[in-house]
Short mmCIF file of C-alpha atoms in Angstrom, two decimals:
data_model
loop_
_atom_site.label_atom_id
_atom_site.label_comp_id
_atom_site.label_asym_id
_atom_site.label_seq_id
_atom_site.Cartn_x
_atom_site.Cartn_y
_atom_site.Cartn_z
CA MET Y 1 5.29 -9.93 28.66
CA GLU Y 2 3.37 -11.69 25.89
CA LYS Y 3 0.49 -9.24 26.28
CA ASN Y 4 2.83 -6.24 26.13
CA ASN Y 5 4.45 -7.56 22.95
CA SER Y 6 1.03 -8.11 21.44
CA GLU Y 7 -0.05 -4.55 22.28
CA SER Y 8 3.19 -3.16 20.87
CA THR Y 9 2.66 -5.01 17.60
CA ALA Y 10 -0.94 -3.82 17.38
CA ASN Y 11 0.14 -0.20 18.02
CA LYS Y 12 2.63 -0.35 15.15
CA GLU Y 13 -0.25 -1.21 12.81
CA ILE Y 14 -2.30 1.85 13.76
CA ILE Y 15 -2.28 4.60 11.14
CA PHE Y 16 -2.94 8.27 11.87
CA ALA Y 17 -4.60 11.19 10.11
CA ASP Y 18 -3.49 14.53 11.55
CA ALA Y 19 -6.30 17.11 11.58
CA ASN Y 20 -4.19 19.88 13.16
CA PHE Y 21 -0.89 20.36 11.29
CA TRP Y 22 0.45 23.88 10.69
CA ILE Y 23 2.83 25.33 8.11
CA GLY Y 24 3.76 28.80 6.79
CA GLU Y 25 5.40 31.91 8.15
CA ASN Y 26 4.55 32.55 11.79
CA TYR Y 27 4.92 36.28 12.42
CA LEU Y 28 4.05 36.05 16.11
CA PHE Y 29 6.39 33.14 16.93
CA PRO Y 30 9.06 33.11 14.19
CA LYS Y 31 10.75 29.97 15.54
CA TYR Y 32 7.65 28.03 14.48
CA SER Y 33 7.76 29.24 10.86
CA ILE Y 34 7.66 26.34 8.41
CA ASP Y 35 8.59 26.88 4.76
CA ASP Y 36 7.40 24.53 2.01
CA LYS Y 37 10.58 22.46 1.96
CA LYS Y 38 10.54 21.89 5.70
CA ALA Y 39 6.81 21.18 5.64
CA GLU Y 40 7.25 18.46 3.04
CA THR Y 41 10.14 16.97 5.00
CA GLU Y 42 8.09 16.96 8.21
CA ILE Y 43 5.08 15.37 6.53
CA LYS Y 44 7.29 12.58 5.21
CA SER Y 45 9.02 12.11 8.57
CA GLY Y 46 5.66 11.94 10.31
CA PHE Y 47 4.75 9.17 7.91
CA SER Y 48 7.93 7.18 8.50
CA GLU Y 49 8.32 7.80 12.24
CA ASN Y 50 4.74 8.12 13.53
CA ASN Y 51 2.70 6.32 10.86
CA ILE Y 52 0.82 9.53 9.99
CA HIS Y 53 -0.59 8.75 6.55
CA THR Y 54 -2.68 11.91 6.10
CA VAL Y 55 -2.26 15.54 7.16
CA TYR Y 56 -4.77 18.37 7.06
CA ILE Y 57 -2.79 21.59 6.71
CA SER Y 58 -3.57 24.93 8.35
CA ASN Y 59 -1.47 27.93 7.39
CA PHE Y 60 -0.03 30.53 9.78
CA ILE Y 61 -0.40 33.20 7.07
CA SER Y 62 -4.15 32.64 7.19
CA LEU Y 63 -4.11 33.08 10.96
CA TYR Y 64 -1.74 36.02 11.43
CA TYR Y 65 -1.95 37.95 8.17
CA SER Y 66 -4.58 37.19 5.54
CA PRO Y 67 -6.95 34.23 5.18
CA GLU Y 68 -7.09 34.84 1.43
CA ARG Y 69 -3.32 34.83 1.01
CA GLY Y 70 -2.86 31.86 3.31
CA ASN Y 71 -5.47 29.87 1.40
CA GLU Y 72 -3.64 30.65 -1.86
CA ILE Y 73 -0.32 29.54 -0.41
CA THR Y 74 -1.80 26.30 0.91
CA SER Y 75 -3.39 25.63 -2.47
CA GLY Y 76 0.00 26.09 -4.14
CA PHE Y 77 1.64 23.74 -1.66
CA LEU Y 78 -0.98 21.08 -2.34
CA ARG Y 79 -0.39 21.34 -6.08
CA GLN Y 80 3.32 20.74 -5.58
CA PHE Y 81 2.88 17.97 -3.03
CA SER Y 82 2.29 15.02 -5.33
CA GLN Y 83 2.79 12.24 -2.76
CA LYS Y 84 0.06 9.64 -2.64
CA SER Y 85 1.41 8.30 0.62
CA PRO Y 86 1.44 10.28 2.82
CA GLU Y 87 -1.46 12.43 1.64
CA ALA Y 88 -1.89 16.15 2.24
CA TYR Y 89 -5.12 18.18 2.22
CA GLY Y 90 -5.87 21.78 3.05
CA VAL Y 91 -7.80 23.49 5.82
CA LEU Y 92 -9.64 26.47 4.37
CA PHE Y 93 -9.80 29.64 6.48
CA PHE Y 94 -13.00 31.66 6.29
CA GLU Y 95 -12.46 34.91 4.37
CA GLN Y 96 -14.25 38.01 5.65
CA LYS Y 97 -15.01 39.14 2.09
CA ASN Y 98 -17.54 36.29 1.98
CA PHE Y 99 -19.87 38.53 3.99
CA SER Y 100 -20.20 40.87 1.01
CA ASN Y 101 -21.14 38.02 -1.32
CA PRO Y 102 -22.67 35.11 0.62
CA GLU Y 103 -24.48 33.86 -2.49
CA ASN Y 104 -21.10 32.84 -3.93
CA PHE Y 105 -20.08 30.78 -0.91
CA ARG Y 106 -21.27 27.41 -2.25
CA LYS Y 107 -19.30 27.90 -5.46
CA LYS Y 108 -16.19 28.88 -3.49
CA ILE Y 109 -16.34 25.84 -1.20
CA THR Y 110 -16.79 23.57 -4.21
CA GLU Y 111 -13.83 25.14 -6.00
CA LYS Y 112 -11.64 24.86 -2.92
CA TYR Y 113 -12.65 21.24 -2.47
CA LYS Y 114 -11.39 20.50 -5.96
CA GLN Y 115 -8.10 22.20 -5.01
CA GLY Y 116 -7.69 19.76 -2.13
CA PHE Y 117 -9.33 21.53 0.82
CA ARG Y 118 -11.35 19.28 3.12
CA MET Y 119 -12.19 21.42 6.15
CA LEU Y 120 -13.14 25.00 7.06
CA ARG Y 121 -11.55 26.71 10.05
CA LEU Y 122 -13.40 29.54 11.80
CA LEU Y 123 -11.53 32.29 13.69
CA PRO Y 124 -14.32 34.59 14.98
CA LYS Y 125 -12.29 35.99 17.88
CA SER Y 126 -8.94 36.48 16.11
CA HIS Y 127 -10.45 37.81 12.89
CA LYS Y 128 -13.39 39.69 14.41
CA TYR Y 129 -16.45 38.27 12.71
CA PRO Y 130 -19.71 36.74 13.96
CA TYR Y 131 -20.17 32.99 13.97
CA GLU Y 132 -23.48 32.62 15.80
CA LYS Y 133 -26.37 31.11 13.89
CA GLU Y 134 -28.38 34.31 13.49
CA LEU Y 135 -25.60 36.17 11.63
CA PHE Y 136 -23.79 33.27 9.95
CA HIS Y 137 -26.79 31.21 8.85
CA LYS Y 138 -26.28 31.65 5.09
CA PHE Y 139 -22.86 30.05 5.34
CA TYR Y 140 -23.97 27.31 7.72
CA GLU Y 141 -26.78 26.38 5.36
CA VAL Y 142 -24.27 25.80 2.58
CA LEU Y 143 -21.92 23.86 4.83
CA ASN Y 144 -24.83 21.78 6.10
CA ALA Y 145 -26.00 20.91 2.59
CA LEU Y 146 -22.45 19.94 1.58
CA LYS Y 147 -21.76 18.16 4.90
CA PHE Y 148 -18.50 20.07 4.93
CA PRO Y 149 -16.59 19.78 8.22
CA VAL Y 150 -15.90 22.86 10.33
CA THR Y 151 -13.18 23.15 12.94
CA ILE Y 152 -13.11 25.82 15.60
CA SER Y 153 -10.78 26.23 18.55
CA ILE Y 154 -12.38 26.57 21.96
CA ASP Y 155 -10.07 29.55 22.41
CA GLU Y 156 -11.85 31.24 19.49
CA THR Y 157 -15.15 31.16 21.38
CA ASP Y 158 -13.63 32.66 24.53
CA ILE Y 159 -14.51 36.22 23.55
CA THR Y 160 -13.69 37.73 26.95
CA ALA Y 161 -10.36 35.88 27.32
CA ASN Y 162 -11.50 34.88 30.82
CA LYS Y 163 -12.30 31.25 29.96
CA ASN Y 164 -15.91 32.21 29.44
CA ILE Y 165 -16.46 29.83 26.54
CA GLU Y 166 -19.63 30.39 24.51
CA TRP Y 167 -20.75 26.78 24.78
CA HIS Y 168 -24.37 27.71 24.11
CA LYS Y 169 -23.49 29.09 20.67
CA LEU Y 170 -21.64 25.90 19.75
CA ALA Y 171 -24.65 23.90 20.91
CA ASP Y 172 -27.01 26.08 18.89
CA ILE Y 173 -24.95 25.59 15.73
CA ALA Y 174 -24.72 21.83 16.21
CA HIS Y 175 -28.47 21.58 16.86
CA SER Y 176 -29.54 23.74 13.92
CA TYR Y 177 -27.12 22.25 11.37
CA SER Y 178 -26.91 18.58 12.23
CA ASP Y 179 -25.15 17.61 8.97
CA ILE Y 180 -22.10 19.79 9.68
CA PRO Y 181 -19.36 17.77 11.39
CA LEU Y 182 -18.23 20.29 14.02
CA ILE Y 183 -14.70 19.58 15.29
CA LEU Y 184 -13.75 21.32 18.52
CA ASP Y 185 -10.01 22.00 18.77
CA GLY Y 186 -8.83 22.78 22.28
CA GLY Y 187 -6.17 25.24 21.16
CA ASP Y 188 -3.99 26.18 24.13
CA SER Y 189 -6.71 25.34 26.65
CA LYS Y 190 -5.97 22.18 28.60
CA GLU Y 191 -8.05 22.65 31.72
CA LEU Y 192 -9.85 19.58 33.02
CA MET Y 193 -12.71 21.85 34.06
CA TYR Y 194 -13.96 21.71 30.45
CA ASN Y 195 -14.68 17.98 30.63
CA SER Y 196 -18.28 18.39 31.80
CA TYR Y 197 -19.00 20.70 28.86
CA LEU Y 198 -17.36 18.35 26.38
CA LEU Y 199 -19.31 15.39 27.75
CA SER Y 200 -22.56 17.35 27.52
CA LEU Y 201 -21.88 18.34 23.92
CA LEU Y 202 -21.06 14.75 22.95
CA ASP Y 203 -24.18 13.53 24.72
CA ASN Y 204 -26.56 15.95 23.04
CA PHE Y 205 -25.16 16.31 19.51
CA SER Y 206 -23.98 13.44 17.32
CA ASN Y 207 -22.26 15.84 14.88
CA ILE Y 208 -19.78 17.23 17.45
CA TYR Y 209 -16.26 15.80 17.55
CA ILE Y 210 -13.40 16.52 19.95
CA GLU Y 211 -9.84 16.91 18.65
CA THR Y 212 -7.30 15.19 20.87
CA HIS Y 213 -4.05 17.15 21.13
CA ASN Y 214 -4.94 18.99 24.34
CA LEU Y 215 -6.49 16.01 26.14
CA LEU Y 216 -3.43 15.39 28.27
CA GLY Y 217 -5.19 14.99 31.60
CA PHE Y 218 -5.42 11.63 33.31
CA ASN Y 219 -8.01 9.45 31.56
CA GLN Y 220 -9.42 12.34 29.45
CA VAL Y 221 -9.15 10.41 26.19
CA GLU Y 222 -10.44 7.22 27.78
CA ASP Y 223 -13.37 8.95 29.51
CA LEU Y 224 -14.50 10.82 26.40
CA ALA Y 225 -14.07 7.78 24.14
CA GLY Y 226 -15.85 5.54 26.59
CA PHE Y 227 -18.83 7.87 26.89
CA LYS Y 228 -20.07 8.08 23.29
CA GLY Y 229 -17.50 6.01 21.41
CA ALA Y 230 -14.00 6.55 20.07
CA GLY Y 231 -15.49 7.64 16.74
CA ARG Y 232 -16.32 11.01 18.31
CA LEU Y 233 -12.63 11.83 18.84
CA VAL Y 234 -10.38 13.14 16.06
CA PHE Y 235 -6.60 12.95 16.24
CA GLY Y 236 -4.62 16.18 15.91
CA SER Y 237 -0.97 16.83 16.71
CA TYR Y 238 -1.00 20.67 16.93
CA TRP Y 239 2.43 20.53 15.30
CA PRO Y 240 4.77 22.48 15.47
CA PHE Y 241 3.52 23.78 18.82
CA MET Y 242 3.56 20.22 20.17
CA GLU Y 243 5.84 17.34 19.31
CA ARG Y 244 3.99 14.69 17.32
CA ASN Y 245 5.40 11.95 19.54
CA ILE Y 246 3.42 13.38 22.46
CA SER Y 247 0.11 13.46 20.60
CA VAL Y 248 0.63 10.06 18.97
CA SER Y 249 1.76 8.43 22.23
CA ARG Y 250 -1.29 9.79 24.05
CA VAL Y 251 -3.47 7.68 21.77
CA LEU Y 252 -1.21 4.63 21.53
CA ASN Y 253 -0.62 4.46 25.29
CA SER Y 254 -4.26 5.01 26.22
CA ASP Y 255 -6.16 2.28 28.02
CA LEU Y 256 -8.28 1.54 24.94
CA ASP Y 257 -8.48 -1.47 22.66
CA SER Y 258 -6.81 -1.40 19.25
CA CYS Y 259 -10.05 -0.79 17.37
CA SER Y 260 -10.82 2.28 19.46
CA LYS Y 261 -7.29 3.59 19.06
CA GLN Y 262 -7.56 3.22 15.27
CA GLU Y 263 -10.92 4.97 15.28
CA ILE Y 264 -9.41 7.97 17.05
CA ALA Y 265 -6.15 7.91 15.09
CA ALA Y 266 -7.76 8.07 11.65
CA GLY Y 267 -11.09 6.29 11.40
CA SER Y 268 -13.32 9.11 12.63
CA MET Y 269 -11.66 11.66 10.35
CA GLN Y 270 -11.87 9.32 7.36
CA LYS Y 271 -15.63 8.92 7.91
CA ILE Y 272 -16.10 12.68 8.17
CA ILE Y 273 -14.22 13.35 4.93
CA LYS Y 274 -15.93 10.49 3.12
CA GLY Y 275 -19.28 12.03 4.03
CA ILE Y 276 -18.64 15.37 2.28
CA ASN Y 277 -21.40 15.91 -0.26
CA ILE Y 278 -19.36 17.33 -3.15
CA PRO Y 279 -18.89 15.24 -6.32
CA GLY Y 280 -15.33 14.25 -7.25
#
């Protein structure tokens, strides 16, 4: 009983940074639409109920309508969200118009960073653009120089929709641009059959990180954390598609020590963000 009480106390002290938090109007699934007022309320409740001190916001408008418009809306939300605790940052969605002016990409990333964006999300399947090294190299070179983190859902590399994930392209990107923190988000894919691929990626590339919300299988979190260290896992709730209690509890109830839990909950993401090479 004493041990359980000790673990419970330690868990209460663990703080979280949520790398996969969604807001905005969801045209495909309207029940998941989150307006600004509700978003702010949910961020504050996540802080008080789940100890989530930081959220990285993705916008449904960027996914289902227009990356440009969604990025603008997120920027406006960040300006209005003046809380220092919890903190809110933006996830920038790649805009297809960048292909017509790749020379301006560094300036755009720098400007967006100053607006509060701390991550770039790629949607090559949903938004129909190339992401492989040969055709995206001008953008990767900028991201590599700036050490700017990139998140991509495994679903977005399943071009055939038959679970034929393009693991080799992810490996090629990680190998060629070793200063880009590449965060793999499992999306809706929760199959244990991906574990061997995830382990191989962690083993071969120190700049690949695995986001946790879909790691619901028995011992998935423990096995991945035990292989190359808890610092290679990044917490994400996938809210509002998943209840935050589920994602948070998966980390807190894992068979890991408190230091490893804290590393997954926020430490790994804090190190990634701290490493971004953009002044002020």
